[in-house]
Short mmCIF file of C-alpha atoms in Angstrom, two decimals:
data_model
loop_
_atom_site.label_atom_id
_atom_site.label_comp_id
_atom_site.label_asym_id
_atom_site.label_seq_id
_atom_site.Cartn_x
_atom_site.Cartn_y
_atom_site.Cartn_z
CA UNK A 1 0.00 0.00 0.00
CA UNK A 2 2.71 2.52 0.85
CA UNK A 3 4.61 2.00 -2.41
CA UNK A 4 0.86 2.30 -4.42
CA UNK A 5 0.32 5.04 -2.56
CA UNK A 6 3.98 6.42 -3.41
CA UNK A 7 2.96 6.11 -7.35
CA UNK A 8 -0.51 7.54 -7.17
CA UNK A 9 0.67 10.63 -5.20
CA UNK A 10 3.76 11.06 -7.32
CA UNK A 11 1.91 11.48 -10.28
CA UNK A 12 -1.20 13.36 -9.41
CA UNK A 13 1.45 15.95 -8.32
CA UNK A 14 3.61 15.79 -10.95
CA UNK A 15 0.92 16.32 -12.85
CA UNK A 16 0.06 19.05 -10.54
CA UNK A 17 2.91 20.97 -11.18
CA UNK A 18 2.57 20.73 -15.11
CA UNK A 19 -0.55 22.20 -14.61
CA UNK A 20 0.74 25.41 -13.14
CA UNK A 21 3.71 25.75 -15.22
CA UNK A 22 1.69 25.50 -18.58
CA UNK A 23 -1.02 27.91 -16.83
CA UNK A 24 2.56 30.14 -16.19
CA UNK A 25 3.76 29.42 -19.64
CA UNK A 26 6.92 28.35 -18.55
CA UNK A 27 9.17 26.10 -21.17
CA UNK A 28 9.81 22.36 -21.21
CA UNK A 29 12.35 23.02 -18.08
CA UNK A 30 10.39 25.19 -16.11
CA UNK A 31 7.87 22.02 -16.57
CA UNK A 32 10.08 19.38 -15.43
CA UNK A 33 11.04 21.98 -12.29
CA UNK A 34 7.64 22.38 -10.92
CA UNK A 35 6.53 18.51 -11.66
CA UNK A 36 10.02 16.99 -10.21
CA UNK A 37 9.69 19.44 -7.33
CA UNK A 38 5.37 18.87 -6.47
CA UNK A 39 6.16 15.40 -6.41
CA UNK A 40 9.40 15.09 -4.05
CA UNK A 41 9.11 17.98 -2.20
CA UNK A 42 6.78 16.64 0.22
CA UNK A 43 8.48 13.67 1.04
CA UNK A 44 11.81 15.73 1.57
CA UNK A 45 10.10 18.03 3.91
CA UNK A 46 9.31 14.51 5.44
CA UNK A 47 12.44 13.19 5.85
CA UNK A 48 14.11 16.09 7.38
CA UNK A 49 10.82 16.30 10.03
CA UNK A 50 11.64 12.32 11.18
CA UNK A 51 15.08 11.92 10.78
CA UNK A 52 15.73 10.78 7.60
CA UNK A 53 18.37 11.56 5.18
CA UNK A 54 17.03 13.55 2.31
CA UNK A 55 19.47 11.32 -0.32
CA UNK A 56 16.95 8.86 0.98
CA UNK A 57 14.80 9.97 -2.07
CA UNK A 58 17.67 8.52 -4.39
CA UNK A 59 16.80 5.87 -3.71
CA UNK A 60 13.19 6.05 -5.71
CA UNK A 61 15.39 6.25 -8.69
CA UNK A 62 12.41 4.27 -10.78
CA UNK A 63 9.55 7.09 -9.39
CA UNK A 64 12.15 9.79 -11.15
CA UNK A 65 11.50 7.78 -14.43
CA UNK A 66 7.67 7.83 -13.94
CA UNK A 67 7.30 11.07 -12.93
CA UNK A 68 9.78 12.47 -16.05
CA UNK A 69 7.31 10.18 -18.66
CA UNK A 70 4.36 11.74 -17.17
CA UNK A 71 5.57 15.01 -17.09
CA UNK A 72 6.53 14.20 -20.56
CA UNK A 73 3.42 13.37 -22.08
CA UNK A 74 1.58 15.85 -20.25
CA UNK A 75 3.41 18.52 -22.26
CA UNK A 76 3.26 17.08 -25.32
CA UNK A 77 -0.68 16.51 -25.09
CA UNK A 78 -1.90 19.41 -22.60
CA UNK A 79 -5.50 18.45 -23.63
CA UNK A 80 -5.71 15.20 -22.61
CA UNK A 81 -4.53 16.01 -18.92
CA UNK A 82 -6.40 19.27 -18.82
CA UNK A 83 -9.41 17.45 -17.17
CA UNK A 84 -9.27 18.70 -13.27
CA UNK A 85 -13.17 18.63 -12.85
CA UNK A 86 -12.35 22.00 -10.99
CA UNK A 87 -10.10 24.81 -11.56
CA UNK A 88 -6.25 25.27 -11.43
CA UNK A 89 -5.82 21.79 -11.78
CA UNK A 90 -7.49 21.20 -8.56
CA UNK A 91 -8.53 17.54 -9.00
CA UNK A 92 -4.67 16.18 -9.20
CA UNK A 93 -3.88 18.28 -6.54
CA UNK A 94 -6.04 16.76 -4.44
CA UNK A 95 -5.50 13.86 -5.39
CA UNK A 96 -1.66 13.99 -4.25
CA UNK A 97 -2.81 15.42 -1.10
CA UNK A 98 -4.93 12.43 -0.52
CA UNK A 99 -2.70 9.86 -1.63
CA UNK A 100 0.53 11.17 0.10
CA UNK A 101 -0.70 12.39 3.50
CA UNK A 102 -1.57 8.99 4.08
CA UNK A 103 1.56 7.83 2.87
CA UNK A 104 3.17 10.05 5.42
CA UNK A 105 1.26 8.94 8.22
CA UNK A 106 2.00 5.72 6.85
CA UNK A 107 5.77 5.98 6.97
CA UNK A 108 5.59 7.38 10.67
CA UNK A 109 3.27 4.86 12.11
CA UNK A 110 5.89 2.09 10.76
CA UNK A 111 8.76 3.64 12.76
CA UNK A 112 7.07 3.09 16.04
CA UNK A 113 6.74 7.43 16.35
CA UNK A 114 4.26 8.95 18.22
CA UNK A 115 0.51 10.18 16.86
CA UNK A 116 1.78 13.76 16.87
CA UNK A 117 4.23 12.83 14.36
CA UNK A 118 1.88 11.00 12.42
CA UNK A 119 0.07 14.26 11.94
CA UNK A 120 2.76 16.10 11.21
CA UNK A 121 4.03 13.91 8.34
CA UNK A 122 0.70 13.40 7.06
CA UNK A 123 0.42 17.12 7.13
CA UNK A 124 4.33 18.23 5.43
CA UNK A 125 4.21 14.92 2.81
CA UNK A 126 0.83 15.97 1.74
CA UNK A 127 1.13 19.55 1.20
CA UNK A 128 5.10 20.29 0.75
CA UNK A 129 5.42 19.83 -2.51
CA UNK A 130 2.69 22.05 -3.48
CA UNK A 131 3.44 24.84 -1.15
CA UNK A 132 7.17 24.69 -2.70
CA UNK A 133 5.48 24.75 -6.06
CA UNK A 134 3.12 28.09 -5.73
CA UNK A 135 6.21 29.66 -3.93
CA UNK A 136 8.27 28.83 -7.17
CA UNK A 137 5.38 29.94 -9.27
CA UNK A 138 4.64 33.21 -7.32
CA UNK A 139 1.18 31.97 -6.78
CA UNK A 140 -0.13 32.11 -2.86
CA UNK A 141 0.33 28.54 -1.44
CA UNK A 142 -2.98 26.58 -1.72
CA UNK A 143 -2.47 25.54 2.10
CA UNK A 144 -3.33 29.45 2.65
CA UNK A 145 -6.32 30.15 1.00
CA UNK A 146 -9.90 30.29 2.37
CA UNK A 147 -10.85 26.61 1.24
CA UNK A 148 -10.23 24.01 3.73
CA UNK A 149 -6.79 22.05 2.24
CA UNK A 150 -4.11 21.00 4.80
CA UNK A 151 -6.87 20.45 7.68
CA UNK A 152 -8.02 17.59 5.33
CA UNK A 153 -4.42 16.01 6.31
CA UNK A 154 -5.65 15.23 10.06
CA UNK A 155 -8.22 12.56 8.97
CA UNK A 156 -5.08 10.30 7.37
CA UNK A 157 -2.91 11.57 10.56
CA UNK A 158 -4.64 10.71 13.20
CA UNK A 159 -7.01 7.73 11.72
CA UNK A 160 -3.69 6.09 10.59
CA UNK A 161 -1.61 6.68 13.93
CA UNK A 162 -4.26 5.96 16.12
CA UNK A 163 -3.64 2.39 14.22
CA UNK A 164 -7.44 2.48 13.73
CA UNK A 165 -6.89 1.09 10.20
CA UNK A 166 -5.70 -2.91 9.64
CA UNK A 167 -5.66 -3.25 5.73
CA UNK A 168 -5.16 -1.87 2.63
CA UNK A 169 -8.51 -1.28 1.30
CA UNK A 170 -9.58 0.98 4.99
CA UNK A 171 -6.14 2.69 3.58
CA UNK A 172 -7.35 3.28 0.34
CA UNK A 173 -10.95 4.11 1.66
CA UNK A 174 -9.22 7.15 3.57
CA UNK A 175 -7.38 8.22 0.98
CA UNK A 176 -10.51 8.51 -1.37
CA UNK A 177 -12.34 10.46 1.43
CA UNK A 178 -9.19 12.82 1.70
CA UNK A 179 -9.86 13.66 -2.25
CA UNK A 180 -13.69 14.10 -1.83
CA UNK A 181 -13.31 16.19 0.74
CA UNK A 182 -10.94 18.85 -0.66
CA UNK A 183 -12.86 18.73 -3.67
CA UNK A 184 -16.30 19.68 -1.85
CA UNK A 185 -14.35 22.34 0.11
CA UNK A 186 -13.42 23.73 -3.08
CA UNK A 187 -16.50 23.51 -4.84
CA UNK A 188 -19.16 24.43 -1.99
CA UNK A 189 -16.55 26.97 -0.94
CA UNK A 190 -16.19 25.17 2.43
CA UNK A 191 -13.60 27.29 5.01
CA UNK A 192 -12.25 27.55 8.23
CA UNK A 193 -13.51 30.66 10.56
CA UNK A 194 -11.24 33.26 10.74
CA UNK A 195 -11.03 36.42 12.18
CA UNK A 196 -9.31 40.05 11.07
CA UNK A 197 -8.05 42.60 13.45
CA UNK A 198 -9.93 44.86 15.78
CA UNK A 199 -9.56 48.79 14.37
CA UNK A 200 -7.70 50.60 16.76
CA UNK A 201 -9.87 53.10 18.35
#
């Protein structure tokens, strides 16, 4: 499941990040940039959060190849990938949020760490990468807009450390919920409550 998990997020970001570079018009590099960095720079963030060693990523020398061929055909046939169901590419976002927050709980529940670290790497693997990629773009991070996005990263977090889940398919089942979730928050315009500063008198 982790390593299915690893694929599906890897791509929906990649895929991500082609999105915003052709709505940027940036060339076949700037492409490659945003994908290579939407899809690793989550799990980096990861890494450095639990310990890891960031060359750890190296070692998904194979996920490199499938994110380059995706990246790849997405620029050479922007149509076909232009499907999001919402806008700014929206769908594969959440998608990778989904898919790699729950990785990231995933990888901290197997190392015996606490639930607050659970939460936390479902929270950085799921949203790193993106937040990277709307820095790079100049775009404001979608963690910080008014639709509900990295709260979405609690349900994988905390269902997944609380070792409430025993199988694959329960996995898979959160995962799915992640997706419709930040979907319907974008869509019905779903949002935390905030507040703005009292006027000084």
């Amino acid at each position: 499941m982790w390593e299915t998990l690893n694929i599906i997020g890897t791509i929906a970001f990649a895929l991500s990040g082609v999105n915003v570079a052709l709505e940027e018009r940036y060339d076949l590099m700037g492409v490659y940039i945003l994908g290579f960095i939407t899809a690793f720079g989550g799990g980096a963030v990861r890494n450095l959060l639990i310990g890891l060693p960031v060359s750890a990523l190296w070692d998904q020398g194979w996920l490199f190849t499938v994110a380059f061929v995706v990246m790849t055909f997405a620029f050479l046939f922007p149509r076909l990938v232009r499907w999001t169901l919402l806008r700014r590419g929206v769908f594969f976002d959440a998608i990778g949020l989904g898919a790699f927050s729950a990785q990231g709980a995933l990888f901290a529940a197997s190392m015996g760490l606490p639930l607050s670290a659970s939460i936390a790497a479902a929270a950085l693997t799921g949203t790193g990468g993106g937040m990277i990629r709307d820095v790079l773009a100049g775009r404001k991070p979608l963690f910080l807009q008014k639709e509900i996005y990295i709260a979405w990263t609690l349900i994988p977090g905390v269902v997944i450390g609380m070792n409430w889940v025993t199988g694959g398919a329960e996995v898979f089942g959160i995962v799915v919920l992640v997706v419709i979730m930040r979907l319907c928050s974008v869509y019905f315009e779903w949002s935390l409550p905030s507040r703005t500063p009292e006027k000084m008198a």
